[in-house]
Structures are given as structure tokens and as C-alpha cells.
CSV table of C-alpha atoms (C1' of nucleotides) in Angstrom, one decimal:
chain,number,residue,atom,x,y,z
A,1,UNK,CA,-121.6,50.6,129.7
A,2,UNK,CA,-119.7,50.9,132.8
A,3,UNK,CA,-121.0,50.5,136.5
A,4,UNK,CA,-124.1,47.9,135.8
A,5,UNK,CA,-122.8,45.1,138.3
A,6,UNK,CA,-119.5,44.6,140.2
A,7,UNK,CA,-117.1,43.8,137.9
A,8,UNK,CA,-117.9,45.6,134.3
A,9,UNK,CA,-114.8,45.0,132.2
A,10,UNK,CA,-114.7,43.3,129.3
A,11,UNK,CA,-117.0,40.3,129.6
A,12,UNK,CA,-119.5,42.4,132.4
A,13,UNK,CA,-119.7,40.2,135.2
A,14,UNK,CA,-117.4,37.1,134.7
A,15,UNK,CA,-117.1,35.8,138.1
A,16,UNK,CA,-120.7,35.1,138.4
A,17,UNK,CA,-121.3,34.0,135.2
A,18,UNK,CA,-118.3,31.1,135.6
A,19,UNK,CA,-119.9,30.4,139.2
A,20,UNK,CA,-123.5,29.9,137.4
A,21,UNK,CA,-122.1,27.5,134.3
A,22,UNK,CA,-120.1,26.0,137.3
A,23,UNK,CA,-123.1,25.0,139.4
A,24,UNK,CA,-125.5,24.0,136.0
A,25,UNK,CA,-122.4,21.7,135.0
A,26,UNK,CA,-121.6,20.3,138.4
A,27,UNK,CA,-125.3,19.5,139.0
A,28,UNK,CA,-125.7,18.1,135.7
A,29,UNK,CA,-122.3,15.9,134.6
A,30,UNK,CA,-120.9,16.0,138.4
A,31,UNK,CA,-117.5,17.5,139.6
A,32,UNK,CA,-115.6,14.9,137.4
A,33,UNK,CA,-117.3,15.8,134.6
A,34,UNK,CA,-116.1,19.4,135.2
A,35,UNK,CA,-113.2,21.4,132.7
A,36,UNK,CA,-112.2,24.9,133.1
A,37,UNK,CA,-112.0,24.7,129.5
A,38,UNK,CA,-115.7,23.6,129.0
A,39,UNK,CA,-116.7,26.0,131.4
A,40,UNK,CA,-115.1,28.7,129.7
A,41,UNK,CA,-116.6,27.9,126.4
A,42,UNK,CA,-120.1,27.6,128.2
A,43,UNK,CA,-119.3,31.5,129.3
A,44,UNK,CA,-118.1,32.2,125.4
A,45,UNK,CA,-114.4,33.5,127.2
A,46,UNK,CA,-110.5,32.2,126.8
A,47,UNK,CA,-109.8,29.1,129.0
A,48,UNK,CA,-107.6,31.2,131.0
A,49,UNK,CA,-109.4,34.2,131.7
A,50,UNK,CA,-110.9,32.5,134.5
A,51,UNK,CA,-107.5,32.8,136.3
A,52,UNK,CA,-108.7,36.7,137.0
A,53,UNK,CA,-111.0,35.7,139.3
A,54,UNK,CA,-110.1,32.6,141.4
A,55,UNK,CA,-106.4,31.2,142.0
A,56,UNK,CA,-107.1,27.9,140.5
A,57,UNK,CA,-109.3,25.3,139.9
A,58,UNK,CA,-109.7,24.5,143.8
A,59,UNK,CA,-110.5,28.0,144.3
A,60,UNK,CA,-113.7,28.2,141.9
A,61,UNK,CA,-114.9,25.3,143.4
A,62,UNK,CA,-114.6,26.3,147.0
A,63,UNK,CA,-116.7,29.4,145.7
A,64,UNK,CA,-119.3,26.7,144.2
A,65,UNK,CA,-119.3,25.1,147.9
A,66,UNK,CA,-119.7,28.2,149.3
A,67,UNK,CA,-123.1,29.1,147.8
A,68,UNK,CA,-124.1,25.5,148.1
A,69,UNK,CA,-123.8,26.5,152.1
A,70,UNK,CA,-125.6,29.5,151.8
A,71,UNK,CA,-128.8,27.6,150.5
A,72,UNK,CA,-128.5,25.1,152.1
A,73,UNK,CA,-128.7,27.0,155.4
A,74,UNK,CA,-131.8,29.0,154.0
A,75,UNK,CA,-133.4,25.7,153.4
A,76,UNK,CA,-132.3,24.4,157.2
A,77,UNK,CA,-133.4,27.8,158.9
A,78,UNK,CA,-137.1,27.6,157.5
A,79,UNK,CA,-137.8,24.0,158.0
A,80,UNK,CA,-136.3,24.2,161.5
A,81,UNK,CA,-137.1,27.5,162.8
A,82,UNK,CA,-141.1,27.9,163.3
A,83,UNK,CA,-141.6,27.8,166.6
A,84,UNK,CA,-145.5,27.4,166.1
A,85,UNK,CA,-144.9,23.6,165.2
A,86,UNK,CA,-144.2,21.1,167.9
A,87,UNK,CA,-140.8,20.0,168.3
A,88,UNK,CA,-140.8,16.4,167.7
A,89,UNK,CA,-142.9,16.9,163.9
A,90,UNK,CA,-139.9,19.9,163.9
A,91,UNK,CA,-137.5,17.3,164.0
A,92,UNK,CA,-139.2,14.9,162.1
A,93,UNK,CA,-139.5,17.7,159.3
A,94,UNK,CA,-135.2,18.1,159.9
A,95,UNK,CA,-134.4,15.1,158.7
A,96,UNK,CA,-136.6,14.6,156.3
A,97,UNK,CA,-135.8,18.2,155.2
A,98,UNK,CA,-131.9,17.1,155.4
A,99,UNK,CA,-132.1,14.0,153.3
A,100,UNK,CA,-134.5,15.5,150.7
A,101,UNK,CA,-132.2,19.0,149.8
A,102,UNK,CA,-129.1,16.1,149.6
A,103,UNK,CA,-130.9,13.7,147.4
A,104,UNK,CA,-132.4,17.0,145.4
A,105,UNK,CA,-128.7,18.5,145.0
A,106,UNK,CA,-126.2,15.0,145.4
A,107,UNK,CA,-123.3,16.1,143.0
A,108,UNK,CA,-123.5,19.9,144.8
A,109,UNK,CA,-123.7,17.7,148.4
A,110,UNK,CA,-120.9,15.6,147.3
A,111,UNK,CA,-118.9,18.7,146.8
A,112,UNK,CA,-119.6,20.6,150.1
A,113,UNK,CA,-119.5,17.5,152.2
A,114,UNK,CA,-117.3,15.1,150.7
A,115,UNK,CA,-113.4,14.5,150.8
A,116,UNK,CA,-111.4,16.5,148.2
A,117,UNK,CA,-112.3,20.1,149.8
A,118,UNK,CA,-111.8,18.7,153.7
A,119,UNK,CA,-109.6,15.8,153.5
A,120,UNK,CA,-106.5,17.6,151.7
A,121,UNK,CA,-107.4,21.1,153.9
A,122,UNK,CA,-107.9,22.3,150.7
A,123,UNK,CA,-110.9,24.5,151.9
A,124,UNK,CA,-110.3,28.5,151.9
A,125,UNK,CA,-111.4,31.2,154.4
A,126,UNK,CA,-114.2,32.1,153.0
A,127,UNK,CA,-115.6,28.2,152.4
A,128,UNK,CA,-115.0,27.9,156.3
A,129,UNK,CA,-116.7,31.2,157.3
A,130,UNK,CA,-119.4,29.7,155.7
A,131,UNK,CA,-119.5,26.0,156.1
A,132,UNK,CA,-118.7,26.4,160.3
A,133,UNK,CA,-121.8,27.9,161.4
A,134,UNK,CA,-123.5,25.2,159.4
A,135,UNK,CA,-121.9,23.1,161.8
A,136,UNK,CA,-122.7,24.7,164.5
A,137,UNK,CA,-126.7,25.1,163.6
A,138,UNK,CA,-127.0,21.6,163.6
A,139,UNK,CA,-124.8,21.7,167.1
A,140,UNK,CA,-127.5,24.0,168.5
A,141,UNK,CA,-130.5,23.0,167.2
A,142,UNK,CA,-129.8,19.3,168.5
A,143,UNK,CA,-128.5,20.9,172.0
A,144,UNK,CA,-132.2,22.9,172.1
A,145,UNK,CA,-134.0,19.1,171.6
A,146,UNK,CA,-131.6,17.8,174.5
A,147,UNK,CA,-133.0,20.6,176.5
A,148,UNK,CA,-136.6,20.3,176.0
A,149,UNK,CA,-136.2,16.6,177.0
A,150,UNK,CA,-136.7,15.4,173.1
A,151,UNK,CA,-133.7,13.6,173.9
A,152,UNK,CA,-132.1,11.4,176.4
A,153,UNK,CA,-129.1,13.3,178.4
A,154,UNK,CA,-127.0,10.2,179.5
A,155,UNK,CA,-124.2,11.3,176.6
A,156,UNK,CA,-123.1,15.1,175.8
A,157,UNK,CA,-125.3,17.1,173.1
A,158,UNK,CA,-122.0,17.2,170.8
A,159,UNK,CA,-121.7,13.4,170.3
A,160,UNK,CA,-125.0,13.0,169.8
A,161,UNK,CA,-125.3,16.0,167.5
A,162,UNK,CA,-122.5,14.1,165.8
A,163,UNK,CA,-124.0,10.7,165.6
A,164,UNK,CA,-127.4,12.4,164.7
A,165,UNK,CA,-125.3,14.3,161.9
A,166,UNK,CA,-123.7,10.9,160.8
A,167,UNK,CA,-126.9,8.9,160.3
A,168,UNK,CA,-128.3,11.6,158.5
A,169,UNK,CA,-124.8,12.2,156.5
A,170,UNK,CA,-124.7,8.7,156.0
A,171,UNK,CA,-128.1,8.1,154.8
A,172,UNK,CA,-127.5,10.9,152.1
A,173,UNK,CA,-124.4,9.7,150.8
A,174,UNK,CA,-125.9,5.9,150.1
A,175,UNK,CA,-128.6,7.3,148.4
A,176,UNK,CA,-126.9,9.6,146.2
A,177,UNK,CA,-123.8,7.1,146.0
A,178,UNK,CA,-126.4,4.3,144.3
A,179,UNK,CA,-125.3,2.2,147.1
A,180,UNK,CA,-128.8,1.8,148.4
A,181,UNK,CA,-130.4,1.5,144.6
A,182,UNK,CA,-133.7,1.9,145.5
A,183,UNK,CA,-134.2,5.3,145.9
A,184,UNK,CA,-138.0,5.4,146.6
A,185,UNK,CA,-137.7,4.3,149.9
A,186,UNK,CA,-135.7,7.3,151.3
A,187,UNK,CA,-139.0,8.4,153.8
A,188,UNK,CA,-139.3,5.0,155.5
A,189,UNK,CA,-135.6,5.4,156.0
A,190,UNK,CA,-135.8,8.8,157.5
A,191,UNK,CA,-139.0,7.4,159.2
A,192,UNK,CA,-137.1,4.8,161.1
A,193,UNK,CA,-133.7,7.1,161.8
A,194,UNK,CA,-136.5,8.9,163.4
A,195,UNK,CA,-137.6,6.4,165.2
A,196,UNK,CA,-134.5,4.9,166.3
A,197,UNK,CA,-132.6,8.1,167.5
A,198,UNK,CA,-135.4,10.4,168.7
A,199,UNK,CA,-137.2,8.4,170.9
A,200,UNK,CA,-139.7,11.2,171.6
A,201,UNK,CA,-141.0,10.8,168.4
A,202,UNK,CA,-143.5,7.9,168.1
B,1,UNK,CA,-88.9,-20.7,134.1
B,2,UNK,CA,-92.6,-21.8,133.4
B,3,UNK,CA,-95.5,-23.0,135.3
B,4,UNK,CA,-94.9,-20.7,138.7
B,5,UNK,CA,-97.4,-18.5,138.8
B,6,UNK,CA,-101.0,-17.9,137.0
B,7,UNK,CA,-99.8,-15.4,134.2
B,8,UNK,CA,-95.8,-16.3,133.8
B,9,UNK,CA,-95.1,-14.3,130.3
B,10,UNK,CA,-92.4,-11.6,130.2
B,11,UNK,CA,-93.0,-10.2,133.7
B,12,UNK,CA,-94.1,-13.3,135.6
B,13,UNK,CA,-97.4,-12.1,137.3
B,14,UNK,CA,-98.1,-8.2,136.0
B,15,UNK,CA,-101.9,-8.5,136.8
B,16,UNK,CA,-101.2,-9.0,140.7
B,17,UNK,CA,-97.8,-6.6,140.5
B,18,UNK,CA,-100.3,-3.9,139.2
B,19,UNK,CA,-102.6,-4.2,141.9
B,20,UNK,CA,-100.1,-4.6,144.6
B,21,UNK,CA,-98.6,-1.5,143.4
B,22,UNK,CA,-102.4,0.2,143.2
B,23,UNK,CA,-103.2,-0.4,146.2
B,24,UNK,CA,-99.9,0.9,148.0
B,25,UNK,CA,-100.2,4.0,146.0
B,26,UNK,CA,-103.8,4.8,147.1
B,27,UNK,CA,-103.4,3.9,150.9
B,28,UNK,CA,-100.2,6.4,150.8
B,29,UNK,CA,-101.5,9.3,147.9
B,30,UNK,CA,-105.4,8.6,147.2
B,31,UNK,CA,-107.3,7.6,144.4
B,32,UNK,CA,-106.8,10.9,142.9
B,33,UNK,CA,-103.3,10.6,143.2
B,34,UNK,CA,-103.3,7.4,141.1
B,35,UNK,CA,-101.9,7.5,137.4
B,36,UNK,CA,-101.6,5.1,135.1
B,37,UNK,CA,-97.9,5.8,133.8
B,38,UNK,CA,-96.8,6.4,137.5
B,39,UNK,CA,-98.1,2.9,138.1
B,40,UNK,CA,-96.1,1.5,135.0
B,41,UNK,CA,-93.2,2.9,136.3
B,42,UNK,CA,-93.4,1.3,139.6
B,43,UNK,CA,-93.5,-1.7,138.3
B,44,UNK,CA,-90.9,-0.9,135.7
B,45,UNK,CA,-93.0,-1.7,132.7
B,46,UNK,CA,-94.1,0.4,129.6
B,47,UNK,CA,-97.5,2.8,130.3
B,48,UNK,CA,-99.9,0.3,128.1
B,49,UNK,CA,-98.8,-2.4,129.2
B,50,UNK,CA,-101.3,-2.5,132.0
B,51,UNK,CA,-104.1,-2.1,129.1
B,52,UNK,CA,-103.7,-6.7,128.5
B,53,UNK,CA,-105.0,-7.6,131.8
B,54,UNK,CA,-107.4,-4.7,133.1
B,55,UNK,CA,-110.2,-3.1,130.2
B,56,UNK,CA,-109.3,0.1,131.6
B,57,UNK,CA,-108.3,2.0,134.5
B,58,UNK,CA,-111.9,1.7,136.1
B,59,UNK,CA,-111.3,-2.2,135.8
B,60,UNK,CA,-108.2,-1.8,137.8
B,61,UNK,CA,-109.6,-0.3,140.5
B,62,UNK,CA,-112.9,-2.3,140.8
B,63,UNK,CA,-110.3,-5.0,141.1
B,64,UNK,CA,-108.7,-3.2,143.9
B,65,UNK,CA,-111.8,-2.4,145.2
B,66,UNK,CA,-113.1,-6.2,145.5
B,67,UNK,CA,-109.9,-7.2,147.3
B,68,UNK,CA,-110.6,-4.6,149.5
B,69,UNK,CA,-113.8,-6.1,150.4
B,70,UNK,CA,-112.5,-9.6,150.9
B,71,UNK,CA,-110.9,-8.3,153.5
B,72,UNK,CA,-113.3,-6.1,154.9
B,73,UNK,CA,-115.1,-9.5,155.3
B,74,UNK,CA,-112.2,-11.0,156.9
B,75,UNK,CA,-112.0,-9.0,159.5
B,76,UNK,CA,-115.7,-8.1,160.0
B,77,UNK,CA,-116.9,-11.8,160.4
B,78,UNK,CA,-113.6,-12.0,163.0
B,79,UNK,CA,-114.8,-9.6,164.9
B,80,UNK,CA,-118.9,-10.7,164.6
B,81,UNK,CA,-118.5,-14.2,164.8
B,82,UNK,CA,-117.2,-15.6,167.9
B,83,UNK,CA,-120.7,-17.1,169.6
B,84,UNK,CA,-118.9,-17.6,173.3
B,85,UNK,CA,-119.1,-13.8,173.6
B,86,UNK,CA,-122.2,-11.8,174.7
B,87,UNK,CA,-124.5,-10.6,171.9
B,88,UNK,CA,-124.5,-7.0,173.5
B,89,UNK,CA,-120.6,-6.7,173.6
B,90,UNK,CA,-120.5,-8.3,169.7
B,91,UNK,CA,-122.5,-5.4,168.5
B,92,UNK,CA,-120.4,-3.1,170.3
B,93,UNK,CA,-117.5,-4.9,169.1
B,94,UNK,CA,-118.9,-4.9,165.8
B,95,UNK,CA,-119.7,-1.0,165.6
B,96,UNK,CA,-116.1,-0.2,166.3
B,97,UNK,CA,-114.5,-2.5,164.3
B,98,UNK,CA,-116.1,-1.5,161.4
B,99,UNK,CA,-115.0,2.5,162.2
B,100,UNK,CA,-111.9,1.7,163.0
B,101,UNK,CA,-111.4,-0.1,160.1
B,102,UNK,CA,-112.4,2.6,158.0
B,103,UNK,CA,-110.1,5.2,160.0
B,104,UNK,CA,-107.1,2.5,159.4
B,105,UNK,CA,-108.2,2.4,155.6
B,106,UNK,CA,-109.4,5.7,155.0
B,107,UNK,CA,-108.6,5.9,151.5
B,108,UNK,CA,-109.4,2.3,150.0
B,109,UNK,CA,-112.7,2.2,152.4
B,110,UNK,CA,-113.5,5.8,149.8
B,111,UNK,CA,-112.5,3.8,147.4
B,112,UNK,CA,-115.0,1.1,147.9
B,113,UNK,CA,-118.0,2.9,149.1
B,114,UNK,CA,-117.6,6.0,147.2
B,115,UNK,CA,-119.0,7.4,144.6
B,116,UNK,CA,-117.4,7.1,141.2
B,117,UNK,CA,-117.8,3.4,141.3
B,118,UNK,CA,-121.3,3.1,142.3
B,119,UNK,CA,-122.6,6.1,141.4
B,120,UNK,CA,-122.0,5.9,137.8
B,121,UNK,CA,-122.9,2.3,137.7
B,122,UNK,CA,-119.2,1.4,136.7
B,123,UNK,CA,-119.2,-1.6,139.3
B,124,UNK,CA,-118.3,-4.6,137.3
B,125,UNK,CA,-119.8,-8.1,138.3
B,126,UNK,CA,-116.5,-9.9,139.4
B,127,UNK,CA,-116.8,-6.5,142.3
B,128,UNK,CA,-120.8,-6.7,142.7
B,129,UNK,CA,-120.1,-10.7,143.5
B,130,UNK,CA,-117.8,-9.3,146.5
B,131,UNK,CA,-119.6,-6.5,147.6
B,132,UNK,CA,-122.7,-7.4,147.4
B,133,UNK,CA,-122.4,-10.6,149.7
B,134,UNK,CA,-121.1,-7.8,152.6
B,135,UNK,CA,-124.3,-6.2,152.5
B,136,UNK,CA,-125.6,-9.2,153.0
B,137,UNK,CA,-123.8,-10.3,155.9
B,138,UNK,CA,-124.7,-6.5,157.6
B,139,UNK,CA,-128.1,-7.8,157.3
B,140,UNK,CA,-128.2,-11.0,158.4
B,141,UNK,CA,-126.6,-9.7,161.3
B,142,UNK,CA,-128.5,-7.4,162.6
B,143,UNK,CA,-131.5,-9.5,161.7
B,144,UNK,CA,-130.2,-11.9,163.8
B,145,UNK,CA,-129.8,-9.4,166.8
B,146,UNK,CA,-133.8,-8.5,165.9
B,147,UNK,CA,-134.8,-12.0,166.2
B,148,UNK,CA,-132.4,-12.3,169.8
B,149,UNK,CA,-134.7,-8.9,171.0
B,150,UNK,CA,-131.9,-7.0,171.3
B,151,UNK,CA,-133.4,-4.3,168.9
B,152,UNK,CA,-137.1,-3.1,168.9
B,153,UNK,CA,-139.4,-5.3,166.8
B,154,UNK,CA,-141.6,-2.9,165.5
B,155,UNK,CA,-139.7,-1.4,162.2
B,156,UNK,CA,-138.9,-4.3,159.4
B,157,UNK,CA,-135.1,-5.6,160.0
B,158,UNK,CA,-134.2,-4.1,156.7
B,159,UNK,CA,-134.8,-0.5,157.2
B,160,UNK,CA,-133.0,-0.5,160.8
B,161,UNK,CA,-130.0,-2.1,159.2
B,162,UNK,CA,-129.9,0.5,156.4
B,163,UNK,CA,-130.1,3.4,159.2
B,164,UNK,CA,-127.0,1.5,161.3
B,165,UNK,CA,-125.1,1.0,158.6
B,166,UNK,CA,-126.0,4.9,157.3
B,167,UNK,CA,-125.0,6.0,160.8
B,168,UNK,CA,-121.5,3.8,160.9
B,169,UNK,CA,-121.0,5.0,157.2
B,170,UNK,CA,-121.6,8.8,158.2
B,171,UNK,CA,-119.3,8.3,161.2
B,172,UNK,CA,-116.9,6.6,159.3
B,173,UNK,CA,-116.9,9.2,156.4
B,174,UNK,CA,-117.1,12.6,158.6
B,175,UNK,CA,-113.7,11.2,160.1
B,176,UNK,CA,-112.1,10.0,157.2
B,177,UNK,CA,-112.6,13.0,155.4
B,178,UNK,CA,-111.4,15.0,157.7
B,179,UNK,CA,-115.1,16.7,158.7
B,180,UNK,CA,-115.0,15.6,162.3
B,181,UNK,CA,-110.7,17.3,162.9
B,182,UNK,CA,-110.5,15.7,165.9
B,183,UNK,CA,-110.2,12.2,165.3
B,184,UNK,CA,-108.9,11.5,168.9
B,185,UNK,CA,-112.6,11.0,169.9
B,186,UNK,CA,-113.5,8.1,167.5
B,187,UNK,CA,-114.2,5.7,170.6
B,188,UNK,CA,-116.8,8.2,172.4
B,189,UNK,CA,-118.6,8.5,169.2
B,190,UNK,CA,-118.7,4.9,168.8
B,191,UNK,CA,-120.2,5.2,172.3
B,192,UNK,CA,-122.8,7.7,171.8
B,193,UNK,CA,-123.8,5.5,168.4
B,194,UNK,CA,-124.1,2.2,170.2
B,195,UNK,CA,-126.1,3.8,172.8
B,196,UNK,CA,-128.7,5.9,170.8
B,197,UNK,CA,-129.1,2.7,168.2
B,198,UNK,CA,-129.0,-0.1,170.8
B,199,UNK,CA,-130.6,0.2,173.6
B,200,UNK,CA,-130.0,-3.3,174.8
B,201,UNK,CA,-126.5,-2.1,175.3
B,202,UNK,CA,-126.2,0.2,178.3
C,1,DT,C1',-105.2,62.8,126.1
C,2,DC,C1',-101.9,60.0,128.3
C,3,DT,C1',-100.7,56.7,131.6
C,4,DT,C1',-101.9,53.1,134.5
C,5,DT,C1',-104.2,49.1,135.6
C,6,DA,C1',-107.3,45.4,135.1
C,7,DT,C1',-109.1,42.0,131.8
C,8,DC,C1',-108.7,38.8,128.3
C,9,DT,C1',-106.2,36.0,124.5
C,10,DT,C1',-102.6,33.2,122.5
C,11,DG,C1',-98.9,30.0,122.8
C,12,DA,C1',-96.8,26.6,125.3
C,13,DC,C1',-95.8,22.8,128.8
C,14,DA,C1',-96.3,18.8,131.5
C,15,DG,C1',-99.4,15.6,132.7
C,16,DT,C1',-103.4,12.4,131.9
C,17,DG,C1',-106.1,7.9,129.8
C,18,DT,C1',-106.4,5.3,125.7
C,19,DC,C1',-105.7,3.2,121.2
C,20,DA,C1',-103.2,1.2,116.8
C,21,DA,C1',-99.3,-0.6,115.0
C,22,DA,C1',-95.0,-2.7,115.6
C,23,DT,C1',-92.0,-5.7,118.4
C,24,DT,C1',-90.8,-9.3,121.4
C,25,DA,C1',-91.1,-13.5,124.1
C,26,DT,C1',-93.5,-17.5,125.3
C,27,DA,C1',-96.4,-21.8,124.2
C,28,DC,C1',-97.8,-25.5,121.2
C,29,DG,C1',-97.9,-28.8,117.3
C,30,DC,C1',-94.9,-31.3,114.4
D,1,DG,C1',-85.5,-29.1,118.0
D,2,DC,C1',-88.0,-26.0,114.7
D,3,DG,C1',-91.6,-23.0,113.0
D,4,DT,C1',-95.7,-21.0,113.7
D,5,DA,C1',-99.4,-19.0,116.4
D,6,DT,C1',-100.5,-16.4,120.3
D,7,DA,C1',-100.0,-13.7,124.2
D,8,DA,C1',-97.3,-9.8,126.4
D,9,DT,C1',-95.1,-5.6,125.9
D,10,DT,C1',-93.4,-1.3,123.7
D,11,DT,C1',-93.5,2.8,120.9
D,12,DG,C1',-95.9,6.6,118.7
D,13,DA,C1',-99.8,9.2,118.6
D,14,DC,C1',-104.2,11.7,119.9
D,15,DA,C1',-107.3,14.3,122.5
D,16,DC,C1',-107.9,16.1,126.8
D,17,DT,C1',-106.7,18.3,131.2
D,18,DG,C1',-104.8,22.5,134.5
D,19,DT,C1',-101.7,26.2,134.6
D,20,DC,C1',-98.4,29.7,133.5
D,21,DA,C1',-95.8,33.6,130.7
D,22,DA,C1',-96.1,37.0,127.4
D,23,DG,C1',-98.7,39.8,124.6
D,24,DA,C1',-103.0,42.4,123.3
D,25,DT,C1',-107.0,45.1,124.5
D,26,DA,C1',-110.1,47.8,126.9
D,27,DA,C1',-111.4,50.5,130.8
D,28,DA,C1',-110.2,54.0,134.7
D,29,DG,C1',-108.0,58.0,136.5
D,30,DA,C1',-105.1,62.1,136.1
DNA sequence: TCTTTATCTTGACAGTGTCAAATTATACGC
DNA sequence: GCGTATAATTTGACACTGTCAAGATAAAGA
């Protein structure tokens, strides 16, 4: 059976079906818990067929990342782009929408946004074509509020876009990290980031 | 030669060598670059050797970890303590000394609030003894500041110290890990953080 | 059909954490 | 001071990891 998908050798379509196991395993054991050699007896393959189709180990997981990004800005772009709500609930609803997808996906947040992939530079063209305008949506979305008078314009819409992004950042990581055990009062948390750096929102 | 130090077998004091040598290695090459046998050789004794004073290697670094936070608490109550100066400029003091810190100590400040340890519940209780305590002093602190006025009364003390501390862990994070490249602007951050958070600081 | 090319497997290597058994050095009772 | 018990350390081994080179296999193109 030849042209079914985009790759249709032997195994049919290997570098999706490696990025799939990757994501169930990683959400599931945690990027630790991760072995090519698990992952290629998940996909019923040779531990080193996966060398076809990305470099190395790094590589694969950059590709994880990637697609992490991808939904991650279809889940930003919906909960931040009707213009029919008001802008402060809008806001409200980022954060809260932020937090949430983090503490719904921690081991996949922990590998788009934490140190391996950005500290070493260990992150690949493709992870960066994808990552920077996620950057930048945040960058422009918190410019727009700065505009509209949401927020107070005494300090330059890129440092407050990056303390904004920090809290937020920040927030997620002690959640997921078990630093801030109890989980179950993430919305009063986001309520009072809220409250604290949006003063428009009462 | 005897009585000169706690553990004076064949080495002298291996427990303290091992973490000496630990913690050098992760300041210069990470936690991931941290191995067991590398360790052993540093210290010029056999790879098991380490196996008779720490459980395993997780032991070793909560070990690491907890004299990381004794002197995390060194220098935060340094920097937080001194009454004769102006509540205002404290917390601005305080707010940068903490970043910085974690800038200076990128890699044993990931080491301590990251992941593995917490997340997987793999904090033993001589480190939860440490740790825990600096939590405690974060709150007492900016409790303290509540009860002075110098923070808005109408969210409960806890929750606005959990959204500081998020917002100085984010910003501390996004730079160490190499998120935020341009590190240069550390102090303006700090800025834009003290002003969005504490408004009796102008 | 034959050649080329891409895909996959097998064997191997260096490295890792960890344990059991053997070895060595120190401490303590006499 | 000597002999024994105990703690510290070493050696050998195991299972596991990522990665590569060489060989085998299947598909694609002429």
C-alpha cells in the first residue's frame, strides 16, 4: 500500500506514530521517565529506527515541544480573541485560561517552557518558528490592554508583558512543581494575580 | 589521627567531600551533568563508596539542596532584616535580592525549586525541615508589610504572598533558563515587578 | 527487471545508578 | 597491646540508557 500518508515505507507513518507514544508517555511518566527504547517498543519498531527521522533524542523532543506550542496557541487564540466580551473578563479569562492548559498538561509545560530545551540552546529552528510568536502573542495582547487603558502606562508594555508572563509562569510552575501542594486553590490564586496586576479588574 | 572531624574513617570526612564536590559540579555543569562515578573520581574514591553515607543519589542532592537553602536564608534575612531602613526600600531590596540571587545561582536555585525533587515527592524530611521554614519566612514577611499597609488589605496575606513569590519565581526562572536572552535587563524587570505588585513603592 | 535509495534491524560501545560480596581500616573491650 | 566487632571502601556484576556502524530488507524509479 503505497501513498496513504507521508512517509509509507516499512512501518507507514513512523514519525508520527513515535511523536504520538512520545506525547502519551511524556504526559503520563514525565520526560525523565522517557527511553527511546521504550518508546520504540510502544511503536512495535527497533530502538534505532527512530534515528530516520529525528537526529537524536533532543531532536524528537523539540518536535514534542513543537506541537505542545501549536495547541497551546489554539487554546490562547480562542480564549483571548472574542472581541464581543469585555476586556477586563477577557483578561481575567487569560489567566485563568494560562494557568488551567499548564496545570492540565504540567510534564508537556515543563518541556516547552522549562530549562533543558532553552538553557543549553538546545532548541532547533523549527521549535523557535514556533515557540517565538507565542512570545510575541502574549507581547501584543498585553500591549492592546495598555492601550485601552486596562493598564497603567508609567513602565513599557514589554516589561510588564514580562512581569505579567512571570507571575503567570511562575504560578504554573509551583503548582505543577508540588511546591504549592494544595492544588485546589489555583482560582483564588489567579483571582488575586488578577487583582494585584490588572487593576482595572475589580 | 582520630577525633578531627565528625566521620574520620579512611577518608577523614567523605560525606562533606561529596557534597563539596556536588555542589561545585552542579554550579559549573548542572544537575544533569552530575554522575555518580565522575563525583567518585573527584574525590578520588571508588564509585560505591558514596552509597555509606547518602541512600542514594536523590539523598545526595536533597542534601545539597538543603545547604542550598541555608543559605538562601542567610542572605535573604540579610537583606530583609535591617529595621533602620524604610519598609518600602526593604521590599524593593528584597525583590532584587532574591532575583539576583537566583541569576548568581542559577543552577542550584533549579535545583532547589525544581521539579524532580518536589514534584515526585522525593524531598526527604532533613530538606522539608530547611525548606519549609523559607516559605515561612516569605510569609511572615509580606504579612508583616500587610499589617504596616503597605499592600492592599482586601485579599488574605497568604494568597498575595503566593502571587509575589510566583511572580519573583517566574522572573527568576524565565532568566535562568535562558527564556528572557537578554539578561542585561534584570534590574528594570525588578522595577516593573515592584511597581505593578507594590504600589506603596513608587 | 535492475539499480538506487530509503527504512529498519542487529551488534556493539561507553556511560549511567545500584547492589552483593569481598576487603580493608578503624574503634572498642579485654 | 591484642583480638574482635564494626564501619568504610573496593571490586564485580547487572540492567538500563543514548548512539553509531554495518548489514538486511523493502520500496521507488528507470
Amino acid at each position: 500500500m503505497p501513498s496513504s500518508g507521508t512517509q509509507t515505507y516499512h512501518h507507514g507513518d513512523l514519525r508520527s506514530a513515535l511523536l504520538d507514544a512520545a506525547a502519551n508517555r511524556i504526559e503520563n511518566q514525565g520526560i525523565e521517565g522517557l527511553s527511546l527504547r521504550k518508546l520504540a517498543d510502544d511503536v512495535g519498531v527497533s530502538r534505532s529506527a527512530l534515528y530516520h527521522h529525528f537526529r537524536d533524542k533532543n531532536a524528537l523532543l523539540n518536535a514534542v515541544a513543537a506541537n505542545g506550542f501549536a495547541s497551546w496557541i489554539a487554546m490562547t487564540s480562542e480564549s483571548g480573541g472574542d472581541e464581543s466580551v469585555p476586556a477586563p473578563v477577557r483578561m481575567k479569562q487569560f489567566v485563568y485560561g494560562y494557568v488551567h492548559w499548564a496545570v492540565e498538561h504540567p510534564q508537556l509545560y515543563d518541556l516547552m517552557f522549562g530549562r533543558p530545551i532553552w538553557k543549553n540552546d538546545l532548541a532547533d529552528d523549527e521549535l523557535k518558528d514556533v515557540a517565538y510568536p507565542a512570545f510575541q502573542y502574549m507581547l501584543s495582547l498585553i500591549t492592546h490592554w495598555q492601550q485601552q487603558g486596562l493598564l497603567l502606562a508609567d513602565k513599557p508594555a514589554l516589561r510588564q508583558t514580562q512581569v505579567i508572563w512571570a507571575t503567570l509562569h511562575g504560578l504554573a510552575k509551583l503548582v505543577t512543581d508540588g511546591v504549592y501542594a494544595d492544588s485546589s486553590h489555583i482560582d483564588e490564586m489567579c483571582d488575586c494575580a488578577v487583582n494585584m496586576l490588572l487593576p482595572s479588574v475589580n
